Amino acid sequence: MSIYSRIVEKKAAGKKQFAVLVDPDKPDDKSIEKVARLGEKSGVDYFFVGGSLLTTDSLDHCIKILKANSNIPVVLFPGNTLQMSGKADAFLYLSLISGRNAEMLIGRHVISAPYLKLSSLEVISTGYMLIDSGKPTTVSYMSNSSPIPADKVDIAACTAMAGEMLGMKLIYMDAGSGAKNPVSAEMINMVRLHIEIPLIIGGGIKSAEKAIGNAKSGADLIVVGNSIESDPQLIPEISEALHAL
Ligand code: 1GP
């Protein structure tokens, strides 16, 4: 079964899903191995792999370790077109629909399209929405785009609707890695009410309570990266809490 069908099927069954984000630049091999084993043991649904800025050539190596220590599908969450690896299972083809930078909306996609076509990766068209988190994040700087203001829930809803009507398969609302303020429950709720496709929420989620709150507000898939790097025990905590919902 494709990863997208799996996401849709779980959503239809009312099951909440959990993805652990691994930045291939950051952890050492032992830490990646630990995350993979903990993820496998606690039923993590996906590993998302990627970052806004990779400074080492570690992508393939990171995926290799995750695959050697778990059976969890690896989904590329690319910060740029260079972050492509045939060792992964799927590729989030992110169009930054919250911004007005043509390169991030379509330009980079034109460059990567022929390579993706040749790869065996499952390509999942994703409307990516950056939400303001109180201070500039790496992704807002690197993408040269303004995030949607945190209190403009109507703009978020209309942006997500446009993404869905343009044929995108997922909406990913992100406050950015290590965000000071995560996406608000009110905004998640509003967007959920206006779209049918699966909704991913990430950025600044630091506890199982917050993950559950987001899921109850309408998120189908929760992504956590930063806080897991400092406390891997959050993996079983969040995974169990979300899957018990
Ligand atoms: C970032 O949504 C992801 O793009 C995850 O954010 O690292 O803050 O958990 P954190």
Tab-separated table of C-alpha atoms and ligand atoms in Angstrom:
chain	number	residue	atom	x	y	z
A	1	MET	CA	0.000	0.000	0.000
A	2	SER	CA	1.280	3.484	-0.808
A	3	ILE	CA	2.146	5.782	2.048
A	4	TYR	CA	-0.476	8.265	0.959
A	5	SER	CA	-3.189	5.567	0.928
A	6	ARG	CA	-2.071	4.588	4.394
A	7	ILE	CA	-2.382	8.170	5.670
A	8	VAL	CA	-5.834	8.519	4.118
A	9	GLU	CA	-7.007	5.143	5.372
A	10	LYS	CA	-5.942	5.860	8.946
A	11	LYS	CA	-7.578	9.271	8.801
A	12	ALA	CA	-10.818	7.671	7.590
A	13	ALA	CA	-10.645	5.216	10.503
A	14	GLY	CA	-10.245	8.157	12.913
A	15	LYS	CA	-6.717	7.136	13.854
A	16	LYS	CA	-4.160	9.807	14.681
A	17	GLN	CA	-0.665	9.431	13.236
A	18	PHE	CA	2.760	10.372	14.483
A	19	ALA	CA	5.912	11.216	12.551
A	20	VAL	CA	9.331	11.727	14.108
A	21	LEU	CA	11.405	14.286	12.221
A	22	VAL	CA	15.082	13.436	11.945
A	23	ASP	CA	17.489	16.137	10.828
A	24	PRO	CA	20.312	14.112	9.221
A	25	ASP	CA	22.804	16.848	10.063
A	26	LYS	CA	22.319	16.776	13.779
A	27	PRO	CA	22.348	13.429	15.581
A	28	ASP	CA	25.286	11.010	15.616
A	29	ASP	CA	24.818	7.417	14.406
A	30	LYS	CA	24.084	6.084	17.888
A	31	SER	CA	21.326	8.646	18.458
A	32	ILE	CA	19.694	7.860	15.092
A	33	GLU	CA	19.830	4.174	15.965
A	34	LYS	CA	18.186	4.872	19.311
A	35	VAL	CA	15.431	6.946	17.703
A	36	ALA	CA	14.815	4.157	15.143
A	37	ARG	CA	14.558	1.461	17.807
A	38	LEU	CA	12.364	3.554	20.107
A	39	GLY	CA	10.168	4.457	17.143
A	40	GLU	CA	9.777	0.817	16.142
A	41	LYS	CA	8.946	-0.228	19.695
A	42	SER	CA	6.377	2.486	20.233
A	43	GLY	CA	4.551	2.292	16.905
A	44	VAL	CA	5.699	5.536	15.274
A	45	ASP	CA	3.968	5.766	11.887
A	46	TYR	CA	6.661	7.525	9.803
A	47	PHE	CA	10.095	9.002	9.944
A	48	PHE	CA	10.305	12.348	8.209
A	49	VAL	CA	13.874	13.126	7.187
A	50	GLY	CA	15.167	16.518	6.102
A	51	GLY	CA	16.004	20.038	7.173
A	52	SER	CA	15.953	23.597	5.878
A	53	LEU	CA	19.728	23.613	5.628
A	54	LEU	CA	21.906	20.508	5.493
A	55	THR	CA	25.602	21.145	5.870
A	56	THR	CA	26.845	17.576	5.641
A	57	ASP	CA	26.353	14.789	3.130
A	58	SER	CA	24.492	12.667	5.629
A	59	LEU	CA	21.072	12.032	4.105
A	60	ASP	CA	21.647	8.536	2.672
A	61	HIS	CA	23.597	7.459	5.728
A	62	CYS	CA	20.852	8.615	8.107
A	63	ILE	CA	18.143	6.748	6.149
A	64	LYS	CA	20.313	3.637	6.067
A	65	ILE	CA	20.530	3.603	9.880
A	66	LEU	CA	16.791	4.219	10.290
A	67	LYS	CA	16.017	1.364	7.872
A	68	ALA	CA	18.497	-1.018	9.490
A	69	ASN	CA	16.855	-0.545	12.884
A	70	SER	CA	13.159	-0.246	12.088
A	71	ASN	CA	10.456	-1.070	9.554
A	72	ILE	CA	8.990	2.402	9.693
A	73	PRO	CA	8.530	4.119	6.302
A	74	VAL	CA	10.914	6.993	5.629
A	75	VAL	CA	9.403	10.099	4.067
A	76	LEU	CA	11.653	12.857	2.758
A	77	PHE	CA	10.719	16.303	4.043
A	78	PRO	CA	13.100	18.254	1.839
A	79	GLY	CA	14.352	21.741	2.589
A	80	ASN	CA	15.576	21.955	-0.993
A	81	THR	CA	15.842	19.999	-4.222
A	82	LEU	CA	19.175	18.473	-3.251
A	83	GLN	CA	17.545	16.470	-0.491
A	84	MET	CA	16.567	13.495	-2.607
A	85	SER	CA	17.453	9.907	-1.820
A	86	GLY	CA	16.364	6.689	-3.481
A	87	LYS	CA	16.743	4.973	-0.121
A	88	ALA	CA	13.592	6.689	1.196
A	89	ASP	CA	10.037	5.528	0.507
A	90	ALA	CA	8.275	8.781	-0.277
A	91	PHE	CA	8.942	12.425	-0.999
A	92	LEU	CA	6.791	15.317	0.193
A	93	TYR	CA	6.652	17.542	-2.877
A	94	LEU	CA	6.238	20.743	-0.909
A	95	SER	CA	4.857	23.876	-2.489
A	96	LEU	CA	5.125	26.807	-0.075
A	97	ILE	CA	1.588	28.078	-0.572
A	98	SER	CA	1.722	30.463	2.416
A	99	GLY	CA	4.441	32.506	0.683
A	100	ARG	CA	4.713	34.429	-2.556
A	101	ASN	CA	8.165	33.293	-3.560
A	102	ALA	CA	7.698	31.783	-7.014
A	103	GLU	CA	10.827	29.637	-6.601
A	104	MET	CA	9.316	27.841	-3.598
A	105	LEU	CA	5.875	27.630	-5.192
A	106	ILE	CA	6.955	26.086	-8.511
A	107	GLY	CA	10.507	27.040	-9.579
A	108	ARG	CA	12.414	24.390	-7.613
A	109	HIS	CA	9.845	21.783	-8.621
A	110	VAL	CA	10.593	22.314	-12.289
A	111	ILE	CA	14.247	21.557	-11.550
A	112	SER	CA	13.575	18.459	-9.455
A	113	ALA	CA	10.716	16.977	-11.530
A	114	PRO	CA	12.834	14.952	-14.019
A	115	TYR	CA	14.931	13.446	-11.201
A	116	LEU	CA	11.860	12.547	-9.184
A	117	LYS	CA	10.263	10.985	-12.243
A	118	LEU	CA	13.295	8.728	-12.664
A	119	SER	CA	13.359	7.752	-8.992
A	120	SER	CA	11.275	5.048	-7.377
A	121	LEU	CA	10.027	7.477	-4.738
A	122	GLU	CA	6.329	7.927	-4.087
A	123	VAL	CA	5.762	11.640	-4.686
A	124	ILE	CA	3.120	13.265	-2.486
A	125	SER	CA	1.982	16.754	-3.473
A	126	THR	CA	1.833	18.824	-0.288
A	127	GLY	CA	0.591	22.347	0.353
A	128	TYR	CA	3.122	23.657	2.852
A	129	MET	CA	2.024	26.552	5.066
A	130	LEU	CA	4.395	28.402	7.343
A	131	ILE	CA	2.702	29.976	10.352
A	132	ASP	CA	4.312	32.809	12.289
A	133	SER	CA	5.745	31.544	15.563
A	134	GLY	CA	6.841	34.744	17.245
A	135	LYS	CA	10.331	34.974	15.797
A	136	PRO	CA	12.018	34.275	12.460
A	137	THR	CA	12.758	30.568	11.930
A	138	THR	CA	15.365	28.942	9.693
A	139	VAL	CA	12.673	27.970	7.220
A	140	SER	CA	11.171	31.476	6.959
A	141	TYR	CA	14.642	32.915	6.362
A	142	MET	CA	15.769	30.211	3.932
A	143	SER	CA	12.533	30.265	1.950
A	144	ASN	CA	12.554	34.064	1.725
A	145	SER	CA	8.844	34.135	2.441
A	146	SER	CA	6.572	35.645	5.079
A	147	PRO	CA	4.645	33.219	7.255
A	148	ILE	CA	0.899	33.588	7.795
A	149	PRO	CA	0.295	35.703	10.931
A	150	ALA	CA	-0.594	33.420	13.853
A	151	ASP	CA	-3.953	35.069	14.522
A	152	LYS	CA	-5.130	35.166	10.876
A	153	VAL	CA	-7.065	31.919	10.961
A	154	ASP	CA	-9.185	32.981	8.002
A	155	ILE	CA	-6.102	33.435	5.787
A	156	ALA	CA	-4.890	29.994	6.874
A	157	ALA	CA	-8.253	28.403	6.044
A	158	CYS	CA	-8.470	30.071	2.620
A	159	THR	CA	-4.856	29.101	1.812
A	160	ALA	CA	-5.510	25.475	2.737
A	161	MET	CA	-8.723	25.442	0.686
A	162	ALA	CA	-6.845	26.808	-2.321
A	163	GLY	CA	-4.195	24.106	-1.897
A	164	GLU	CA	-6.855	21.404	-1.766
A	165	MET	CA	-8.699	22.767	-4.799
A	166	LEU	CA	-5.424	22.948	-6.725
A	167	GLY	CA	-5.190	19.194	-6.211
A	168	MET	CA	-2.662	18.951	-3.400
A	169	LYS	CA	-2.916	15.731	-1.406
A	170	LEU	CA	-1.856	16.969	2.037
A	171	ILE	CA	-1.744	20.257	3.916
A	172	TYR	CA	1.231	20.717	6.263
A	173	MET	CA	0.973	23.650	8.681
A	174	ASP	CA	4.335	24.317	10.262
A	175	ALA	CA	5.408	26.870	12.854
A	176	GLY	CA	9.014	25.954	11.936
A	177	SER	CA	11.490	23.749	13.731
A	178	GLY	CA	12.027	24.767	17.347
A	179	ALA	CA	9.203	27.315	17.085
A	180	LYS	CA	8.610	29.449	20.154
A	181	ASN	CA	4.845	29.350	19.645
A	182	PRO	CA	3.329	26.290	17.939
A	183	VAL	CA	0.331	26.553	15.582
A	184	SER	CA	-2.739	27.490	17.663
A	185	ALA	CA	-5.635	25.138	18.334
A	186	GLU	CA	-7.988	27.752	16.885
A	187	MET	CA	-6.121	27.826	13.561
A	188	ILE	CA	-5.953	24.016	13.336
A	189	ASN	CA	-9.660	23.840	14.051
A	190	MET	CA	-10.543	26.423	11.423
A	191	VAL	CA	-8.421	24.778	8.707
A	192	ARG	CA	-9.809	21.332	9.557
A	193	LEU	CA	-13.346	22.633	9.085
A	194	HIS	CA	-12.559	23.804	5.562
A	195	ILE	CA	-10.621	20.923	3.994
A	196	GLU	CA	-11.103	17.184	3.551
A	197	ILE	CA	-7.512	16.131	2.838
A	198	PRO	CA	-5.196	15.020	5.677
A	199	LEU	CA	-3.764	17.807	7.834
A	200	ILE	CA	-0.208	17.655	9.193
A	201	ILE	CA	0.861	19.889	12.082
A	202	GLY	CA	4.413	20.494	13.282
A	203	GLY	CA	6.771	23.002	14.815
A	204	GLY	CA	7.475	23.598	18.492
A	205	ILE	CA	5.497	20.649	19.875
A	206	LYS	CA	7.218	19.701	23.122
A	207	SER	CA	4.813	17.416	24.994
A	208	ALA	CA	2.265	14.631	24.624
A	209	GLU	CA	-0.405	17.040	25.936
A	210	LYS	CA	0.277	19.490	23.129
A	211	ALA	CA	0.287	16.702	20.522
A	212	ILE	CA	-3.054	15.416	21.805
A	213	GLY	CA	-4.496	18.937	21.884
A	214	ASN	CA	-3.518	19.409	18.244
A	215	ALA	CA	-4.968	16.044	17.262
A	216	LYS	CA	-8.245	16.860	19.033
A	217	SER	CA	-8.359	20.201	17.211
A	218	GLY	CA	-8.241	18.337	13.895
A	219	ALA	CA	-4.648	17.394	13.049
A	220	ASP	CA	-4.368	13.949	11.447
A	221	LEU	CA	-0.600	13.659	11.664
A	222	ILE	CA	1.688	15.259	14.243
A	223	VAL	CA	5.376	15.883	13.505
A	224	VAL	CA	7.920	16.320	16.296
A	225	GLY	CA	11.644	16.855	15.786
A	226	ASN	CA	13.568	19.204	18.043
A	227	SER	CA	12.229	18.191	21.430
A	228	ILE	CA	12.837	14.515	20.637
A	229	GLU	CA	16.506	15.254	19.950
A	230	SER	CA	16.900	16.432	23.530
A	231	ASP	CA	14.506	13.903	25.074
A	232	PRO	CA	14.037	10.658	23.039
A	233	GLN	CA	11.674	9.323	25.727
A	234	LEU	CA	9.083	11.669	24.262
A	235	ILE	CA	8.804	9.204	21.355
A	236	PRO	CA	6.910	6.501	23.310
A	237	GLU	CA	5.041	9.117	25.340
A	238	ILE	CA	3.656	10.986	22.325
A	239	SER	CA	3.181	7.862	20.198
A	240	GLU	CA	1.190	6.031	22.851
A	241	ALA	CA	-0.896	9.095	23.716
A	242	LEU	CA	-1.798	9.804	20.077
A	243	HIS	CA	-2.562	6.192	19.207
A	244	ALA	CA	-4.778	5.833	22.290
A	245	LEU	CA	-7.006	8.685	21.141
B	1	1GP	C1	9.628	21.401	11.566
B	1	1GP	O1	7.408	20.632	11.790
B	1	1GP	C2	8.726	20.311	12.010
B	1	1GP	O2	9.536	21.676	10.227
B	1	1GP	C3	9.002	19.887	13.422
B	1	1GP	O3	9.259	20.961	14.297
B	1	1GP	O4	11.480	20.397	15.259
B	1	1GP	O5	9.996	22.068	16.383
B	1	1GP	O6	9.424	19.640	16.416
B	1	1GP	P1	10.083	20.740	15.653
